[in-house]
């Protein structure tokens, strides 16, 4: 069997299931470069709190926690990952190829440069051109990234936007292999109906009411404020419309915008003192509870404005739960996963009027929403952990 080394900062819930599958097809070793600190509960600046995933992430695969001597260890900056013994540890494992997740960390790029020409270097990243600028800075970036990617033999792209990015920065078509971004489709599609009904009841949302869900960090990049403003605008302009009166909005998550969002929601509720509260907030929910949240909603909306919304895996999760989707055109997965009038709509980022129009199109027919959700379920089936693992295994088998 071929030997595959994977370089990644820390165990991630979207990657570990792939590693487990790969372990059945090759001799795998994952080198976690953040070190022992990377597997502990840690402060997430986006959520503004300590996060510890409630799922086992170190089971079912061979791994090593490398020593990290960075002064400020972490995955939020390039100098946060410095592993003095990463090259000898890799040499001892003697892999047939190395798959590197992300180039910006000191040790990751060190591996790419050291082993280039000795054994194949594979790369995984999900950057896009959606936030690209022009001018001198863009030109310098072009030169730099072409140099970086000259150390890559094959890159596994996650979708259309990521493919365009790799082409822009020098990789050739024969070097690019499609391995889609994915989540645990089975877990998010598992029937949690009774729990989702209980959640709606707890929030005062009737079965026939329509619920729009935003789930994620309450931060400027994801632009939850635009969704709130669109919702308020709909209620003010069409306050006598029963369809709008029975429309609810739920934010799940925490972050720097939380206080501001709740303040505006309170002002909205004061504007309609005789009406039930239609804007709801729930704190961060861990992985085992998120399928309940998705299944409780009718529509999932990700209104990101960027920069840096390279994909939006919450969209995969909502689709696996069988929900209709509304996203902005700055969401990396939009072009691949959201098909207009089939499973959802794409609106122009930052355009409240366009978002309002897409919401109205969506809520006009409950039956259509259900059909869109069913279409989401079908579409997302090919975007799976199995597809990624099978693709990597196939490419591994081609190495002499």
mmCIF file of C-alpha atoms in Angstrom:
data_model
loop_
_atom_site.group_PDB
_atom_site.id
_atom_site.type_symbol
_atom_site.label_atom_id
_atom_site.label_comp_id
_atom_site.label_asym_id
_atom_site.label_seq_id
_atom_site.Cartn_x
_atom_site.Cartn_y
_atom_site.Cartn_z
ATOM 1 C CA UNK A 1 0.000 0.000 0.000
ATOM 2 C CA UNK A 2 1.112 3.539 -0.745
ATOM 3 C CA UNK A 3 2.069 5.870 2.127
ATOM 4 C CA UNK A 4 0.401 9.284 2.381
ATOM 5 C CA UNK A 5 1.453 12.068 4.760
ATOM 6 C CA UNK A 6 -0.978 14.896 5.449
ATOM 7 C CA UNK A 7 0.128 18.249 6.855
ATOM 8 C CA UNK A 8 -2.665 20.190 8.579
ATOM 9 C CA UNK A 9 -2.779 22.516 11.572
ATOM 10 C CA UNK A 10 -5.284 20.700 13.828
ATOM 11 C CA UNK A 11 -8.177 18.221 13.755
ATOM 12 C CA UNK A 12 -11.119 19.757 11.881
ATOM 13 C CA UNK A 13 -14.602 18.225 11.784
ATOM 14 C CA UNK A 14 -14.770 18.561 7.999
ATOM 15 C CA UNK A 15 -11.422 16.814 7.406
ATOM 16 C CA UNK A 16 -11.100 14.007 9.974
ATOM 17 C CA UNK A 17 -13.856 11.814 8.427
ATOM 18 C CA UNK A 18 -11.876 11.932 5.161
ATOM 19 C CA UNK A 19 -8.727 10.833 6.991
ATOM 20 C CA UNK A 20 -10.607 7.883 8.472
ATOM 21 C CA UNK A 21 -11.767 6.771 5.040
ATOM 22 C CA UNK A 22 -8.290 7.208 3.561
ATOM 23 C CA UNK A 23 -6.819 5.024 6.312
ATOM 24 C CA UNK A 24 -8.622 2.043 4.784
ATOM 25 C CA UNK A 25 -6.993 2.550 1.374
ATOM 26 C CA UNK A 26 -3.423 3.554 2.214
ATOM 27 C CA UNK A 27 -0.858 3.856 4.996
ATOM 28 C CA UNK A 28 -1.787 7.275 6.308
ATOM 29 C CA UNK A 29 -0.184 9.546 8.862
ATOM 30 C CA UNK A 30 -1.532 12.998 9.666
ATOM 31 C CA UNK A 31 0.946 15.498 11.093
ATOM 32 C CA UNK A 32 -0.892 18.106 13.186
ATOM 33 C CA UNK A 33 1.381 21.144 13.148
ATOM 34 C CA UNK A 34 -0.312 23.230 15.864
ATOM 35 C CA UNK A 35 0.881 20.609 18.330
ATOM 36 C CA UNK A 36 -0.826 19.430 21.543
ATOM 37 C CA UNK A 37 -2.474 22.837 22.043
ATOM 38 C CA UNK A 38 -4.340 22.368 18.777
ATOM 39 C CA UNK A 39 -6.483 19.543 20.158
ATOM 40 C CA UNK A 40 -7.653 21.426 23.248
ATOM 41 C CA UNK A 41 -10.673 23.662 23.674
ATOM 42 C CA UNK A 42 -9.636 27.086 22.451
ATOM 43 C CA UNK A 43 -10.896 30.641 22.179
ATOM 44 C CA UNK A 44 -12.478 31.300 18.790
ATOM 45 C CA UNK A 45 -12.229 35.059 18.074
ATOM 46 C CA UNK A 46 -15.087 34.833 15.565
ATOM 47 C CA UNK A 47 -17.538 33.360 18.069
ATOM 48 C CA UNK A 48 -15.919 35.265 20.933
ATOM 49 C CA UNK A 49 -15.897 32.257 23.246
ATOM 50 C CA UNK A 50 -14.133 28.989 24.098
ATOM 51 C CA UNK A 51 -15.082 26.299 21.580
ATOM 52 C CA UNK A 52 -14.708 22.565 22.058
ATOM 53 C CA UNK A 53 -16.368 20.333 19.470
ATOM 54 C CA UNK A 54 -18.603 17.632 20.947
ATOM 55 C CA UNK A 55 -17.449 14.958 18.491
ATOM 56 C CA UNK A 56 -14.315 12.760 18.674
ATOM 57 C CA UNK A 57 -11.753 14.058 16.190
ATOM 58 C CA UNK A 58 -8.692 11.973 16.989
ATOM 59 C CA UNK A 59 -10.176 8.528 16.478
ATOM 60 C CA UNK A 60 -9.859 6.257 13.463
ATOM 61 C CA UNK A 61 -6.630 7.566 11.953
ATOM 62 C CA UNK A 62 -2.881 7.578 12.612
ATOM 63 C CA UNK A 63 -1.514 10.970 13.624
ATOM 64 C CA UNK A 64 1.318 12.811 15.311
ATOM 65 C CA UNK A 65 1.183 16.079 17.248
ATOM 66 C CA UNK A 66 4.322 17.953 16.258
ATOM 67 C CA UNK A 67 6.174 20.293 18.584
ATOM 68 C CA UNK A 68 5.265 23.902 17.779
ATOM 69 C CA UNK A 69 7.766 26.515 19.030
ATOM 70 C CA UNK A 70 5.954 29.600 17.699
ATOM 71 C CA UNK A 71 5.901 32.532 20.147
ATOM 72 C CA UNK A 72 2.181 32.949 19.483
ATOM 73 C CA UNK A 73 0.962 29.474 18.455
ATOM 74 C CA UNK A 74 -2.190 29.264 16.364
ATOM 75 C CA UNK A 75 -3.722 28.889 12.932
ATOM 76 C CA UNK A 76 -4.727 32.553 12.624
ATOM 77 C CA UNK A 77 -1.351 33.745 11.328
ATOM 78 C CA UNK A 78 1.542 32.309 9.330
ATOM 79 C CA UNK A 79 4.132 32.523 12.111
ATOM 80 C CA UNK A 80 1.879 30.601 14.491
ATOM 81 C CA UNK A 81 3.060 27.233 13.130
ATOM 82 C CA UNK A 82 6.800 26.557 13.479
ATOM 83 C CA UNK A 83 7.833 22.905 13.798
ATOM 84 C CA UNK A 84 11.619 22.418 14.062
ATOM 85 C CA UNK A 85 11.464 18.648 13.514
ATOM 86 C CA UNK A 86 8.851 18.441 10.753
ATOM 87 C CA UNK A 87 11.321 17.466 8.001
ATOM 88 C CA UNK A 88 13.015 14.630 9.944
ATOM 89 C CA UNK A 89 9.629 13.346 11.138
ATOM 90 C CA UNK A 90 8.419 13.183 7.540
ATOM 91 C CA UNK A 91 11.640 11.551 6.401
ATOM 92 C CA UNK A 92 11.204 8.893 9.065
ATOM 93 C CA UNK A 93 7.674 8.136 7.828
ATOM 94 C CA UNK A 94 8.966 8.061 4.217
ATOM 95 C CA UNK A 95 5.709 8.872 2.408
ATOM 96 C CA UNK A 96 5.072 8.323 -1.282
ATOM 97 C CA UNK A 97 3.439 11.760 -1.418
ATOM 98 C CA UNK A 98 2.608 14.647 0.913
ATOM 99 C CA UNK A 99 -0.715 16.493 0.995
ATOM 100 C CA UNK A 100 -0.397 20.001 2.452
ATOM 101 C CA UNK A 101 -3.417 21.964 3.684
ATOM 102 C CA UNK A 102 -2.625 25.664 3.253
ATOM 103 C CA UNK A 103 0.702 27.285 2.283
ATOM 104 C CA UNK A 104 0.714 30.369 4.528
ATOM 105 C CA UNK A 105 2.076 28.650 7.636
ATOM 106 C CA UNK A 106 5.844 28.687 8.083
ATOM 107 C CA UNK A 107 6.204 24.906 8.409
ATOM 108 C CA UNK A 108 3.752 24.037 5.647
ATOM 109 C CA UNK A 109 5.605 26.045 3.032
ATOM 110 C CA UNK A 110 8.899 24.731 4.399
ATOM 111 C CA UNK A 111 7.674 21.203 3.611
ATOM 112 C CA UNK A 112 6.581 22.214 0.108
ATOM 113 C CA UNK A 113 9.976 23.718 -0.688
ATOM 114 C CA UNK A 114 12.047 20.951 0.899
ATOM 115 C CA UNK A 115 10.341 17.987 -0.763
ATOM 116 C CA UNK A 116 9.616 19.505 -4.171
ATOM 117 C CA UNK A 117 11.320 17.346 -6.781
ATOM 118 C CA UNK A 118 11.915 14.553 -4.267
ATOM 119 C CA UNK A 119 8.365 13.257 -3.830
ATOM 120 C CA UNK A 120 5.038 14.575 -5.199
ATOM 121 C CA UNK A 121 3.612 17.574 -3.345
ATOM 122 C CA UNK A 122 -0.176 17.740 -3.260
ATOM 123 C CA UNK A 123 -2.070 20.797 -2.092
ATOM 124 C CA UNK A 124 -5.505 21.540 -0.676
ATOM 125 C CA UNK A 125 -6.942 25.030 -0.266
ATOM 126 C CA UNK A 126 -10.210 26.796 -1.066
ATOM 127 C CA UNK A 127 -9.223 30.370 -1.970
ATOM 128 C CA UNK A 128 -11.148 32.191 -4.702
ATOM 129 C CA UNK A 129 -10.883 35.310 -6.859
ATOM 130 C CA UNK A 130 -14.120 36.785 -5.488
ATOM 131 C CA UNK A 131 -12.342 39.474 -3.468
ATOM 132 C CA UNK A 132 -9.511 40.210 -5.904
ATOM 133 C CA UNK A 133 -8.359 43.800 -6.445
ATOM 134 C CA UNK A 134 -6.370 45.427 -9.239
ATOM 135 C CA UNK A 135 -3.262 47.584 -9.283
ATOM 136 C CA UNK A 136 0.304 47.153 -8.049
ATOM 137 C CA UNK A 137 -0.660 45.110 -4.994
ATOM 138 C CA UNK A 138 -2.540 42.629 -7.173
ATOM 139 C CA UNK A 139 0.415 42.382 -9.542
ATOM 140 C CA UNK A 140 2.799 41.638 -6.672
ATOM 141 C CA UNK A 141 0.370 39.040 -5.352
ATOM 142 C CA UNK A 142 0.269 37.417 -8.791
ATOM 143 C CA UNK A 143 4.054 37.081 -8.866
ATOM 144 C CA UNK A 144 4.228 35.790 -5.298
ATOM 145 C CA UNK A 145 1.486 33.183 -5.622
ATOM 146 C CA UNK A 146 2.814 31.856 -8.920
ATOM 147 C CA UNK A 147 6.089 31.301 -7.086
ATOM 148 C CA UNK A 148 4.302 29.575 -4.174
ATOM 149 C CA UNK A 149 2.307 27.256 -6.417
ATOM 150 C CA UNK A 150 5.382 26.368 -8.463
ATOM 151 C CA UNK A 151 6.122 23.996 -5.561
ATOM 152 C CA UNK A 152 2.840 22.124 -6.074
ATOM 153 C CA UNK A 153 2.540 19.052 -8.295
ATOM 154 C CA UNK A 154 -1.227 18.572 -7.919
ATOM 155 C CA UNK A 155 -3.928 20.727 -6.329
ATOM 156 C CA UNK A 156 -7.314 19.370 -5.283
ATOM 157 C CA UNK A 157 -9.865 22.093 -5.930
ATOM 158 C CA UNK A 158 -13.137 22.304 -4.023
ATOM 159 C CA UNK A 159 -15.342 23.970 -6.643
ATOM 160 C CA UNK A 160 -15.602 26.308 -9.644
ATOM 161 C CA UNK A 161 -14.308 29.458 -7.945
ATOM 162 C CA UNK A 162 -11.349 27.641 -6.413
ATOM 163 C CA UNK A 163 -10.491 26.099 -9.803
ATOM 164 C CA UNK A 164 -10.380 29.575 -11.373
ATOM 165 C CA UNK A 165 -8.100 30.762 -8.558
ATOM 166 C CA UNK A 166 -5.558 27.976 -9.108
ATOM 167 C CA UNK A 167 -5.561 28.629 -12.864
ATOM 168 C CA UNK A 168 -5.028 32.352 -12.272
ATOM 169 C CA UNK A 169 -1.948 31.669 -10.189
ATOM 170 C CA UNK A 170 -0.131 29.351 -12.507
ATOM 171 C CA UNK A 171 -1.386 25.800 -12.086
ATOM 172 C CA UNK A 172 -2.178 23.924 -15.303
ATOM 173 C CA UNK A 173 -5.358 21.993 -16.012
ATOM 174 C CA UNK A 174 -3.612 18.628 -15.771
ATOM 175 C CA UNK A 175 -2.479 19.532 -12.237
ATOM 176 C CA UNK A 176 -6.005 20.249 -11.010
ATOM 177 C CA UNK A 177 -8.181 17.479 -9.581
ATOM 178 C CA UNK A 178 -11.749 17.982 -8.401
ATOM 179 C CA UNK A 179 -12.312 16.912 -4.786
ATOM 180 C CA UNK A 180 -15.414 18.783 -3.560
ATOM 181 C CA UNK A 181 -15.855 20.530 -0.238
ATOM 182 C CA UNK A 182 -18.098 18.311 1.856
ATOM 183 C CA UNK A 183 -19.750 17.727 5.215
ATOM 184 C CA UNK A 184 -21.264 14.648 6.838
ATOM 185 C CA UNK A 185 -24.360 14.427 4.630
ATOM 186 C CA UNK A 186 -25.707 11.396 6.500
ATOM 187 C CA UNK A 187 -25.551 13.059 9.916
ATOM 188 C CA UNK A 188 -27.278 16.246 8.760
ATOM 189 C CA UNK A 189 -29.982 14.330 6.893
ATOM 190 C CA UNK A 190 -30.712 11.943 9.775
ATOM 191 C CA UNK A 191 -34.311 12.430 10.909
ATOM 192 C CA UNK A 192 -34.417 14.843 13.895
ATOM 193 C CA UNK A 193 -38.021 15.907 13.235
ATOM 194 C CA UNK A 194 -39.314 15.703 16.792
ATOM 195 C CA UNK A 195 -36.405 17.751 18.119
ATOM 196 C CA UNK A 196 -36.842 20.353 15.389
ATOM 197 C CA UNK A 197 -40.561 20.637 16.187
ATOM 198 C CA UNK A 198 -39.655 21.108 19.844
ATOM 199 C CA UNK A 199 -37.210 23.879 18.927
ATOM 200 C CA UNK A 200 -39.830 25.709 16.892
ATOM 201 C CA UNK A 201 -42.379 25.341 19.691
ATOM 202 C CA UNK A 202 -39.887 26.699 22.226
ATOM 203 C CA UNK A 203 -39.396 29.778 20.033
ATOM 204 C CA UNK A 204 -43.126 30.230 19.426
ATOM 205 C CA UNK A 205 -42.985 29.340 15.727
ATOM 206 C CA UNK A 206 -46.070 27.515 14.453
ATOM 207 C CA UNK A 207 -45.750 24.597 12.033
ATOM 208 C CA UNK A 208 -47.274 26.653 9.206
ATOM 209 C CA UNK A 209 -45.025 29.656 9.839
ATOM 210 C CA UNK A 210 -41.924 30.161 7.670
ATOM 211 C CA UNK A 211 -38.526 30.280 9.373
ATOM 212 C CA UNK A 212 -35.380 31.781 7.815
ATOM 213 C CA UNK A 213 -32.153 30.625 9.485
ATOM 214 C CA UNK A 214 -28.734 32.207 9.692
ATOM 215 C CA UNK A 215 -26.150 29.997 11.442
ATOM 216 C CA UNK A 216 -22.544 31.010 11.933
ATOM 217 C CA UNK A 217 -20.308 33.679 13.363
ATOM 218 C CA UNK A 218 -22.042 37.020 13.817
ATOM 219 C CA UNK A 219 -19.273 38.936 12.093
ATOM 220 C CA UNK A 220 -19.037 41.569 9.323
ATOM 221 C CA UNK A 221 -17.769 39.075 6.719
ATOM 222 C CA UNK A 222 -20.978 37.063 6.909
ATOM 223 C CA UNK A 223 -23.102 40.241 6.970
ATOM 224 C CA UNK A 224 -26.011 39.058 9.165
ATOM 225 C CA UNK A 225 -26.969 42.714 9.592
ATOM 226 C CA UNK A 226 -28.124 42.853 5.941
ATOM 227 C CA UNK A 227 -30.435 39.876 6.496
ATOM 228 C CA UNK A 228 -31.880 41.520 9.599
ATOM 229 C CA UNK A 229 -32.437 44.795 7.726
ATOM 230 C CA UNK A 230 -34.115 42.961 4.837
ATOM 231 C CA UNK A 231 -36.403 41.162 7.277
ATOM 232 C CA UNK A 232 -37.334 44.411 9.059
ATOM 233 C CA UNK A 233 -37.903 46.154 5.718
ATOM 234 C CA UNK A 234 -40.299 43.406 4.636
ATOM 235 C CA UNK A 235 -42.279 43.748 7.845
ATOM 236 C CA UNK A 236 -42.507 47.520 7.670
ATOM 237 C CA UNK A 237 -43.498 47.664 4.007
ATOM 238 C CA UNK A 238 -45.961 44.748 4.100
ATOM 239 C CA UNK A 239 -47.066 44.686 7.729
ATOM 240 C CA UNK A 240 -50.652 43.712 6.860
ATOM 241 C CA UNK A 241 -49.571 40.766 4.709
ATOM 242 C CA UNK A 242 -50.302 37.509 6.551
ATOM 243 C CA UNK A 243 -47.424 35.797 4.762
ATOM 244 C CA UNK A 244 -45.009 38.339 6.267
ATOM 245 C CA UNK A 245 -46.641 38.279 9.704
ATOM 246 C CA UNK A 246 -45.974 34.529 9.841
ATOM 247 C CA UNK A 247 -42.345 34.918 8.767
ATOM 248 C CA UNK A 248 -39.631 34.349 11.390
ATOM 249 C CA UNK A 249 -35.891 34.932 11.460
ATOM 250 C CA UNK A 250 -33.481 32.942 13.651
ATOM 251 C CA UNK A 251 -29.818 33.746 14.269
ATOM 252 C CA UNK A 252 -27.725 30.931 15.726
ATOM 253 C CA UNK A 253 -24.223 31.884 16.810
ATOM 254 C CA UNK A 254 -22.210 34.526 18.602
ATOM 255 C CA UNK A 255 -19.746 37.187 17.572
ATOM 256 C CA UNK A 256 -18.833 40.859 17.490
ATOM 257 C CA UNK A 257 -22.140 41.907 15.874
ATOM 258 C CA UNK A 258 -24.336 40.105 18.400
ATOM 259 C CA UNK A 259 -25.063 43.133 20.613
ATOM 260 C CA UNK A 260 -25.854 45.348 17.607
ATOM 261 C CA UNK A 261 -28.161 42.763 16.021
ATOM 262 C CA UNK A 262 -30.078 42.211 19.245
ATOM 263 C CA UNK A 263 -30.474 45.967 19.754
ATOM 264 C CA UNK A 264 -32.024 46.381 16.299
ATOM 265 C CA UNK A 265 -34.214 43.346 16.828
ATOM 266 C CA UNK A 266 -35.534 44.857 20.079
ATOM 267 C CA UNK A 267 -36.296 48.110 18.271
ATOM 268 C CA UNK A 268 -38.224 46.123 15.667
ATOM 269 C CA UNK A 269 -40.228 44.316 18.326
ATOM 270 C CA UNK A 270 -41.077 47.643 19.983
ATOM 271 C CA UNK A 271 -42.318 48.893 16.605
ATOM 272 C CA UNK A 272 -44.835 46.029 16.555
ATOM 273 C CA UNK A 273 -45.821 45.750 20.243
ATOM 274 C CA UNK A 274 -49.003 43.781 19.543
ATOM 275 C CA UNK A 275 -47.282 41.129 17.436
ATOM 276 C CA UNK A 276 -45.385 38.038 18.595
ATOM 277 C CA UNK A 277 -41.587 38.179 18.563
ATOM 278 C CA UNK A 278 -40.520 37.113 15.075
ATOM 279 C CA UNK A 279 -36.757 37.620 15.443
ATOM 280 C CA UNK A 280 -34.971 35.025 17.559
ATOM 281 C CA UNK A 281 -31.435 34.452 18.806
ATOM 282 C CA UNK A 282 -29.757 31.276 20.051
ATOM 283 C CA UNK A 283 -26.152 30.982 21.215
ATOM 284 C CA UNK A 284 -23.551 28.879 19.402
ATOM 285 C CA UNK A 285 -24.737 25.288 18.984
ATOM 286 C CA UNK A 286 -22.288 22.415 18.823
ATOM 287 C CA UNK A 287 -22.043 19.885 16.009
ATOM 288 C CA UNK A 288 -24.474 17.308 17.381
ATOM 289 C CA UNK A 289 -27.240 19.910 17.729
ATOM 290 C CA UNK A 290 -26.846 21.735 14.402
ATOM 291 C CA UNK A 291 -28.844 19.171 12.345
ATOM 292 C CA UNK A 292 -31.830 19.973 14.576
ATOM 293 C CA UNK A 293 -31.470 23.684 13.847
ATOM 294 C CA UNK A 294 -31.274 23.191 10.090
ATOM 295 C CA UNK A 295 -34.235 20.825 10.054
ATOM 296 C CA UNK A 296 -36.276 23.328 12.062
ATOM 297 C CA UNK A 297 -35.990 26.024 9.380
ATOM 298 C CA UNK A 298 -37.600 26.395 5.949
ATOM 299 C CA UNK A 299 -34.931 28.587 4.330
ATOM 300 C CA UNK A 300 -31.221 28.922 5.041
ATOM 301 C CA UNK A 301 -29.615 32.271 4.192
ATOM 302 C CA UNK A 302 -25.913 33.158 4.039
ATOM 303 C CA UNK A 303 -25.649 36.867 3.067
ATOM 304 C CA UNK A 304 -21.833 37.168 3.171
ATOM 305 C CA UNK A 305 -20.108 40.219 1.763
ATOM 306 C CA UNK A 306 -16.544 38.936 2.140
ATOM 307 C CA UNK A 307 -13.666 39.181 2.093
ATOM 308 C CA UNK A 308 -12.814 35.578 2.759
ATOM 309 C CA UNK A 309 -16.084 33.642 2.436
ATOM 310 C CA UNK A 310 -14.245 31.135 0.296
ATOM 311 C CA UNK A 311 -16.962 28.471 0.432
ATOM 312 C CA UNK A 312 -19.642 28.423 3.156
ATOM 313 C CA UNK A 313 -19.932 24.852 4.442
ATOM 314 C CA UNK A 314 -23.070 25.800 6.338
ATOM 315 C CA UNK A 315 -24.759 25.761 2.924
ATOM 316 C CA UNK A 316 -23.737 22.107 2.463
ATOM 317 C CA UNK A 317 -25.175 21.349 5.908
ATOM 318 C CA UNK A 318 -28.482 23.069 5.207
ATOM 319 C CA UNK A 319 -28.785 21.308 1.855
ATOM 320 C CA UNK A 320 -28.117 17.923 3.448
ATOM 321 C CA UNK A 321 -30.942 18.772 5.863
ATOM 322 C CA UNK A 322 -33.174 19.331 2.820
ATOM 323 C CA UNK A 323 -33.599 23.108 2.879
ATOM 324 C CA UNK A 324 -34.045 25.852 0.299
ATOM 325 C CA UNK A 325 -31.069 28.227 0.047
ATOM 326 C CA UNK A 326 -30.480 31.964 -0.392
ATOM 327 C CA UNK A 327 -26.870 33.183 -0.664
ATOM 328 C CA UNK A 328 -25.020 36.255 -1.857
ATOM 329 C CA UNK A 329 -22.795 36.155 -4.922
ATOM 330 C CA UNK A 330 -19.756 36.566 -2.630
ATOM 331 C CA UNK A 331 -20.264 33.090 -1.168
ATOM 332 C CA UNK A 332 -17.726 30.733 -2.740
ATOM 333 C CA UNK A 333 -20.110 27.796 -3.126
ATOM 334 C CA UNK A 334 -22.899 29.805 -4.782
ATOM 335 C CA UNK A 335 -22.034 28.962 -8.375
ATOM 336 C CA UNK A 336 -21.764 25.231 -7.643
ATOM 337 C CA UNK A 337 -24.503 24.564 -5.097
ATOM 338 C CA UNK A 338 -27.287 27.106 -5.619
ATOM 339 C CA UNK A 339 -29.335 26.661 -8.777
ATOM 340 C CA UNK A 340 -31.782 29.501 -9.409
ATOM 341 C CA UNK A 341 -35.416 28.492 -9.125
ATOM 342 C CA UNK A 342 -34.377 24.872 -8.477
ATOM 343 C CA UNK A 343 -33.024 24.768 -4.921
ATOM 344 C CA UNK A 344 -32.585 28.456 -4.153
ATOM 345 C CA UNK A 345 -31.542 31.943 -5.233
ATOM 346 C CA UNK A 346 -28.370 34.047 -5.407
ATOM 347 C CA UNK A 347 -28.603 37.777 -4.687
ATOM 348 C CA UNK A 348 -26.113 40.588 -5.231
ATOM 349 C CA UNK A 349 -23.931 41.014 -2.146
ATOM 350 C CA UNK A 350 -24.846 44.055 -0.061
ATOM 351 C CA UNK A 351 -28.033 44.699 -2.048
ATOM 352 C CA UNK A 352 -30.894 44.713 0.445
ATOM 353 C CA UNK A 353 -33.526 45.229 -2.250
ATOM 354 C CA UNK A 354 -32.311 42.183 -4.169
ATOM 355 C CA UNK A 355 -32.290 40.080 -0.993
ATOM 356 C CA UNK A 356 -35.846 41.183 -0.183
ATOM 357 C CA UNK A 357 -36.959 40.200 -3.679
ATOM 358 C CA UNK A 358 -35.370 36.757 -3.347
ATOM 359 C CA UNK A 359 -37.034 36.200 0.037
ATOM 360 C CA UNK A 360 -40.419 37.150 -1.425
ATOM 361 C CA UNK A 361 -39.896 34.758 -4.332
ATOM 362 C CA UNK A 362 -39.017 32.005 -1.900
ATOM 363 C CA UNK A 363 -41.852 32.420 0.605
ATOM 364 C CA UNK A 364 -44.588 32.867 -2.006
ATOM 365 C CA UNK A 365 -45.236 29.121 -2.055
ATOM 366 C CA UNK A 366 -44.685 26.686 0.808
ATOM 367 C CA UNK A 367 -44.901 23.820 -1.666
ATOM 368 C CA UNK A 368 -42.132 25.338 -3.785
ATOM 369 C CA UNK A 369 -39.926 25.747 -0.716
ATOM 370 C CA UNK A 370 -40.369 22.059 0.066
ATOM 371 C CA UNK A 371 -39.529 21.099 -3.524
ATOM 372 C CA UNK A 372 -36.434 23.304 -3.429
ATOM 373 C CA UNK A 373 -35.350 21.588 -0.234
ATOM 374 C CA UNK A 374 -35.779 18.192 -1.859
ATOM 375 C CA UNK A 375 -33.682 19.374 -4.800
ATOM 376 C CA UNK A 376 -30.988 20.503 -2.348
ATOM 377 C CA UNK A 377 -30.900 17.029 -0.829
ATOM 378 C CA UNK A 378 -30.405 15.419 -4.221
ATOM 379 C CA UNK A 379 -27.784 17.890 -5.422
ATOM 380 C CA UNK A 380 -25.580 17.618 -2.322
ATOM 381 C CA UNK A 381 -25.266 13.829 -2.438
ATOM 382 C CA UNK A 382 -22.288 13.966 -4.818
ATOM 383 C CA UNK A 383 -20.505 16.464 -2.557
ATOM 384 C CA UNK A 384 -19.403 13.893 -0.005
ATOM 385 C CA UNK A 385 -16.510 12.681 2.145
ATOM 386 C CA UNK A 386 -16.542 9.472 0.098
ATOM 387 C CA UNK A 387 -15.994 11.410 -3.124
ATOM 388 C CA UNK A 388 -12.964 13.197 -1.643
ATOM 389 C CA UNK A 389 -11.408 10.043 -0.184
ATOM 390 C CA UNK A 390 -11.999 8.071 -3.386
ATOM 391 C CA UNK A 391 -10.402 10.823 -5.476
ATOM 392 C CA UNK A 392 -7.307 11.004 -3.269
ATOM 393 C CA UNK A 393 -7.015 7.201 -3.210
ATOM 394 C CA UNK A 394 -7.281 7.044 -6.998
ATOM 395 C CA UNK A 395 -4.549 9.653 -7.424
ATOM 396 C CA UNK A 396 -2.378 7.828 -4.908
ATOM 397 C CA UNK A 397 -2.677 4.625 -6.931
ATOM 398 C CA UNK A 398 -1.238 6.421 -9.979
ATOM 399 C CA UNK A 399 2.091 7.124 -8.225
ATOM 400 C CA UNK A 400 4.748 4.656 -9.522
#
